mmCIF file with all atom_site columns, C-alpha atoms in Angstrom:
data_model
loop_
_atom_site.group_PDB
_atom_site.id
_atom_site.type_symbol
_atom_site.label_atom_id
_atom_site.label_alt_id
_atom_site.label_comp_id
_atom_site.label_asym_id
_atom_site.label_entity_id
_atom_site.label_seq_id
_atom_site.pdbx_PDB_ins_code
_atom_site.Cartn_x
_atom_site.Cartn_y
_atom_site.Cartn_z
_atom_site.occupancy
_atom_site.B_iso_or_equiv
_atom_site.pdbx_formal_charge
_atom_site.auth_seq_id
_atom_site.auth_comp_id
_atom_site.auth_asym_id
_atom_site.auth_atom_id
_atom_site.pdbx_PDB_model_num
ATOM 1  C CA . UNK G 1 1  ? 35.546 -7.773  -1.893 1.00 0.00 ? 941  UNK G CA 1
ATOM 2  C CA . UNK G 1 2  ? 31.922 -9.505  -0.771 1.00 0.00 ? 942  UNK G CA 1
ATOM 3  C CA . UNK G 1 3  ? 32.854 -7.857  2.678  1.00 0.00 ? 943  UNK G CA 1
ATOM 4  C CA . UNK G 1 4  ? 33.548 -4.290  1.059  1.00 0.00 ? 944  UNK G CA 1
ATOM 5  C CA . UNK G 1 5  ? 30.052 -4.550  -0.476 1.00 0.00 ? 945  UNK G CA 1
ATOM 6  C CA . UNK G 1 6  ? 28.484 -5.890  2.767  1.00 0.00 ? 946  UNK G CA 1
ATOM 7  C CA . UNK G 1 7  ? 29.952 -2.739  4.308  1.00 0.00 ? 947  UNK G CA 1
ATOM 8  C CA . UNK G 1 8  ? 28.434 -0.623  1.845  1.00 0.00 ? 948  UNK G CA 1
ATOM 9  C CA . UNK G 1 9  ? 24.942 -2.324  2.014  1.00 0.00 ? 949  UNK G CA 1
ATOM 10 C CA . UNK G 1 10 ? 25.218 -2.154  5.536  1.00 0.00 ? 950  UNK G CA 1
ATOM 11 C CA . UNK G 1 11 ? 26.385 2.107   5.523  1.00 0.00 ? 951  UNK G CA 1
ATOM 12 C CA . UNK G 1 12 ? 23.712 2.397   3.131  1.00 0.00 ? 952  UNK G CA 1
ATOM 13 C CA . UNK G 1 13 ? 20.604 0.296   5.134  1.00 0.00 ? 953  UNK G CA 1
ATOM 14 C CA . UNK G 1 14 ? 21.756 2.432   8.331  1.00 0.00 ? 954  UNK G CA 1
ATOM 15 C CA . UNK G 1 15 ? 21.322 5.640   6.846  1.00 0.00 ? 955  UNK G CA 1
ATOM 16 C CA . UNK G 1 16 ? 17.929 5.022   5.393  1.00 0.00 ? 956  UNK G CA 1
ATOM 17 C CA . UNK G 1 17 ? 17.026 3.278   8.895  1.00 0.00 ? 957  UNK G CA 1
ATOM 18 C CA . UNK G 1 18 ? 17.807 6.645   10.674 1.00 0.00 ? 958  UNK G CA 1
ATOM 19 C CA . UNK G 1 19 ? 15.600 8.880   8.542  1.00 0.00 ? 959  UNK G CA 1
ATOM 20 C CA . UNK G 1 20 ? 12.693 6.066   9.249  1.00 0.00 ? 960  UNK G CA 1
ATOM 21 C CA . UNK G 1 21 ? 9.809  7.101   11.619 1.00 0.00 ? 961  UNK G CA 1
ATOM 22 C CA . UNK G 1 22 ? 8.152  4.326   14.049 1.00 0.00 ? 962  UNK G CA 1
ATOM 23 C CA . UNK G 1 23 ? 5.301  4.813   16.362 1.00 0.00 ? 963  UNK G CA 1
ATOM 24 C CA . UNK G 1 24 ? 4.395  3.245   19.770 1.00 0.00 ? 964  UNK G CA 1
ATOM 25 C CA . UNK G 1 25 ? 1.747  3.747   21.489 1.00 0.00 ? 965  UNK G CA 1
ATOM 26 C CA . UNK G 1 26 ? -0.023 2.988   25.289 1.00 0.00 ? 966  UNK G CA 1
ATOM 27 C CA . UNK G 1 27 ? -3.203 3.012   26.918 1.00 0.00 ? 967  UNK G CA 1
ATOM 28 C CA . UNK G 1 28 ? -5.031 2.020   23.815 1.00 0.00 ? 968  UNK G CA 1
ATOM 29 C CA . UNK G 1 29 ? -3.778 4.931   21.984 1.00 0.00 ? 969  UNK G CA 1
ATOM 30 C CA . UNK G 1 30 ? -3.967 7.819   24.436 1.00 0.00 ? 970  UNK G CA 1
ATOM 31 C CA . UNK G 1 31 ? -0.366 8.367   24.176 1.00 0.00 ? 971  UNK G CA 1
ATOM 32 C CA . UNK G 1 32 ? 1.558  7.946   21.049 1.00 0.00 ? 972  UNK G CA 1
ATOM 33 C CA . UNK G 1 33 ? 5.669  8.647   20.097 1.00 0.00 ? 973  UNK G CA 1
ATOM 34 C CA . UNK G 1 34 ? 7.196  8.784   17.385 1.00 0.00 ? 974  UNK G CA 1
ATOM 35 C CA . UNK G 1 35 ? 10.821 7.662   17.437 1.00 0.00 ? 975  UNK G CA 1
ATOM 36 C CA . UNK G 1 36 ? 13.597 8.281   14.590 1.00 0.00 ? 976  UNK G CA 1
ATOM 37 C CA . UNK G 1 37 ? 15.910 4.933   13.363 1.00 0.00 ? 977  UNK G CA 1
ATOM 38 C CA . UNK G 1 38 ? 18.468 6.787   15.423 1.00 0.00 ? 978  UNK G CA 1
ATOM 39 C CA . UNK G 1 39 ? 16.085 6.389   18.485 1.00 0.00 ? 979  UNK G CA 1
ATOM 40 C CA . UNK G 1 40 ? 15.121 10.048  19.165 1.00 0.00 ? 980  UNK G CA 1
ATOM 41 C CA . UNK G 1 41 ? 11.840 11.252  19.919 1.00 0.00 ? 981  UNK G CA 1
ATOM 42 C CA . UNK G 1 42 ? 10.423 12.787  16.523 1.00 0.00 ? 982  UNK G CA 1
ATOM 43 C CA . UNK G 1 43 ? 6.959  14.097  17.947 1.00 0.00 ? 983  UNK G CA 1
ATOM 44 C CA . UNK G 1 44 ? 4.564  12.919  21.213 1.00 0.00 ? 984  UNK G CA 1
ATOM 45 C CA . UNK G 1 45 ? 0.961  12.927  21.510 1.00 0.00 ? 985  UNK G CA 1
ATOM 46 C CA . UNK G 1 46 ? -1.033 13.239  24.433 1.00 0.00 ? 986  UNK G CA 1
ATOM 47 C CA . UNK G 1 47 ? -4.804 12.678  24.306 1.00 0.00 ? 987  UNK G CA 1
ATOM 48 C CA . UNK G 1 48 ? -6.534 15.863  26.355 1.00 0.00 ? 988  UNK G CA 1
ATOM 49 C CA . UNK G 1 49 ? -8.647 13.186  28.449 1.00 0.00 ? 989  UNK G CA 1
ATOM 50 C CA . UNK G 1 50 ? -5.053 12.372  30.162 1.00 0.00 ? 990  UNK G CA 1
ATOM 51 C CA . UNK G 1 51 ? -3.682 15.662  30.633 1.00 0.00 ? 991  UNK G CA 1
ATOM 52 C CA . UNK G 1 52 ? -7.411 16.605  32.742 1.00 0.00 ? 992  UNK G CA 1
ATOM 53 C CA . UNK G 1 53 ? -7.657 13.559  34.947 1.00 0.00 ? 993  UNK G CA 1
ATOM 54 C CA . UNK G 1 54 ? -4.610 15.177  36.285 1.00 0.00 ? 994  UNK G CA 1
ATOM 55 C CA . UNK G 1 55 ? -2.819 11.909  37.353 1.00 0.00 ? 995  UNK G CA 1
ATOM 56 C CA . UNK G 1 56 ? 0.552  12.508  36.814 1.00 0.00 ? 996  UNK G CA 1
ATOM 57 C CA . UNK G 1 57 ? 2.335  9.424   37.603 1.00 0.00 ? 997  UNK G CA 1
ATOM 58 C CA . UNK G 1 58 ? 0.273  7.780   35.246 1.00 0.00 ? 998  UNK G CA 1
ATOM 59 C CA . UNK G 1 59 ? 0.843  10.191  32.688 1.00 0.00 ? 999  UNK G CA 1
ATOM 60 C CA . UNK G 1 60 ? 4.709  9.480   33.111 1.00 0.00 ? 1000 UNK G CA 1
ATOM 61 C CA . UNK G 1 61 ? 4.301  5.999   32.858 1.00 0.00 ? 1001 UNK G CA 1
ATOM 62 C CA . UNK G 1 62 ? 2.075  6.067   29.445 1.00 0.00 ? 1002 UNK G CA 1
ATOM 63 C CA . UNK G 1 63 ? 4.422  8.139   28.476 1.00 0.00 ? 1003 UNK G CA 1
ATOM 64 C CA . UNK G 1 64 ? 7.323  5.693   29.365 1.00 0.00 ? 1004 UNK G CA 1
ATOM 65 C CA . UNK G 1 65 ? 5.588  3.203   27.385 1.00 0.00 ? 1005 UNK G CA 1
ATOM 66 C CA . UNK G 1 66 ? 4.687  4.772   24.238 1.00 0.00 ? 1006 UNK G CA 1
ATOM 67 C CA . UNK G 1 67 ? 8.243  5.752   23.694 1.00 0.00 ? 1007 UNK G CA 1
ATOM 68 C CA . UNK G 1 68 ? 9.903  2.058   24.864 1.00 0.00 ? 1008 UNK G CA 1
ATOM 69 C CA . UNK G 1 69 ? 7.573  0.578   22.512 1.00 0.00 ? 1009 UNK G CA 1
ATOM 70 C CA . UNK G 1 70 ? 8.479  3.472   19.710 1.00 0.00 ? 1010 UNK G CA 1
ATOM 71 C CA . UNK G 1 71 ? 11.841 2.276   20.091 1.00 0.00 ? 1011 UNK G CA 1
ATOM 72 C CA . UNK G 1 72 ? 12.026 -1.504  20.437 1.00 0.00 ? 1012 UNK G CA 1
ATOM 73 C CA . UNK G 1 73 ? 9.920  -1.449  17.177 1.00 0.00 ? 1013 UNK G CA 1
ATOM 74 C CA . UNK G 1 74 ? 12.920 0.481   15.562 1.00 0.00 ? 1014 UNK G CA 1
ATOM 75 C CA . UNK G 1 75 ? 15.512 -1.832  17.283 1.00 0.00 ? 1015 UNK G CA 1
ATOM 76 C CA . UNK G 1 76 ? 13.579 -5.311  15.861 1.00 0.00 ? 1016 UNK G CA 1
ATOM 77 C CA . UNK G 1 77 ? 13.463 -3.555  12.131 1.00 0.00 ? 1017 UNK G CA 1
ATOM 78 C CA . UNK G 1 78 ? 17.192 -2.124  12.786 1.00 0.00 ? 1018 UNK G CA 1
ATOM 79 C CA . UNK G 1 79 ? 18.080 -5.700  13.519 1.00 0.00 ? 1019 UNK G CA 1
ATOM 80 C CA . UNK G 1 80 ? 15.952 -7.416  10.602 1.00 0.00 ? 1020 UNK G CA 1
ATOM 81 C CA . UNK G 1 81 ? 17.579 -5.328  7.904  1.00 0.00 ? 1021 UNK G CA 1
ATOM 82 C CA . UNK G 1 82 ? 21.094 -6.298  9.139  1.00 0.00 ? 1022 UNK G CA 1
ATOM 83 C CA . UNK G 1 83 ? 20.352 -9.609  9.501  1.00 0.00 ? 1023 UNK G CA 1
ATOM 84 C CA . UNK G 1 84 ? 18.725 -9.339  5.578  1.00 0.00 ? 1024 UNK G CA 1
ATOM 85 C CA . UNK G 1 85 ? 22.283 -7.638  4.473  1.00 0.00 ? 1025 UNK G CA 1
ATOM 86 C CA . UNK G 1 86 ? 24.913 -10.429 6.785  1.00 0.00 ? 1026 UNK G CA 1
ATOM 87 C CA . UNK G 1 87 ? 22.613 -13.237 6.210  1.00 0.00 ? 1027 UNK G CA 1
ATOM 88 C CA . UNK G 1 88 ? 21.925 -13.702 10.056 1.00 0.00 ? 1028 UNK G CA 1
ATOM 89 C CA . UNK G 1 89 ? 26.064 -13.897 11.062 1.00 0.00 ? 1029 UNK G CA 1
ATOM 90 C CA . UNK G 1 90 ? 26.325 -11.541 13.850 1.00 0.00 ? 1030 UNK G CA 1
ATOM 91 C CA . UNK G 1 91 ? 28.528 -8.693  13.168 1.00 0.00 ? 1031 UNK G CA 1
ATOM 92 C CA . UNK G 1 92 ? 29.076 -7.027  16.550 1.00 0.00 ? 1032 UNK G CA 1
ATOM 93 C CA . UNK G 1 93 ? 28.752 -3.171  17.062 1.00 0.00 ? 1033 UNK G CA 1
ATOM 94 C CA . UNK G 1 94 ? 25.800 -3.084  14.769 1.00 0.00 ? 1034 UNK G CA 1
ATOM 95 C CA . UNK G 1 95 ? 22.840 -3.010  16.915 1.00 0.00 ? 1035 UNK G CA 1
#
């Protein structure tokens, strides 16, 4: 029964994860991404200043960035709202 209502919690923490929003960011802001709990790219920003300096490798790599950090931040909350539900026991396929 406790693990039926873990399961539940657990449906129930993952949905609301995936309609969460997180933001990363790189070169002090120039470049920001927004990622979904499902780790998809909701919107990107890219400061003008970036775009005219015309460096495109760099822009690629802020880019890079902005969205890896998006993401890990929605991995590590993912991960802390599991671990709130199973009480830390790690229940493989979840993350």
């Amino acid at each position: 029964k406790q693990a039926n209502q873990m399961q539940i919690k657990m449906k129930k923490a993952q949905e609301e994860l995936a309609k969460r929003e997180f933001e990363g960011s790189a070169g002090g802001g120039v470049v920001k991404a927004v990622v979904t709990g499902e780790h998809m790219i909701a919107s990107l920003a890219i400061d003008a200043e970036v775009v005219k300096a015309g460096d495109a490798e760099m822009l690629q790599d802020l880019i890079k960035v902005a969205v890896n950090d998006a993401v890990q931040k929605a991995k590590k909350t993912s991960q802390e709202e599991m671990e709130k539900i199973t009480g830390g026991l790690g229940v493989p396929g979840l993350f």
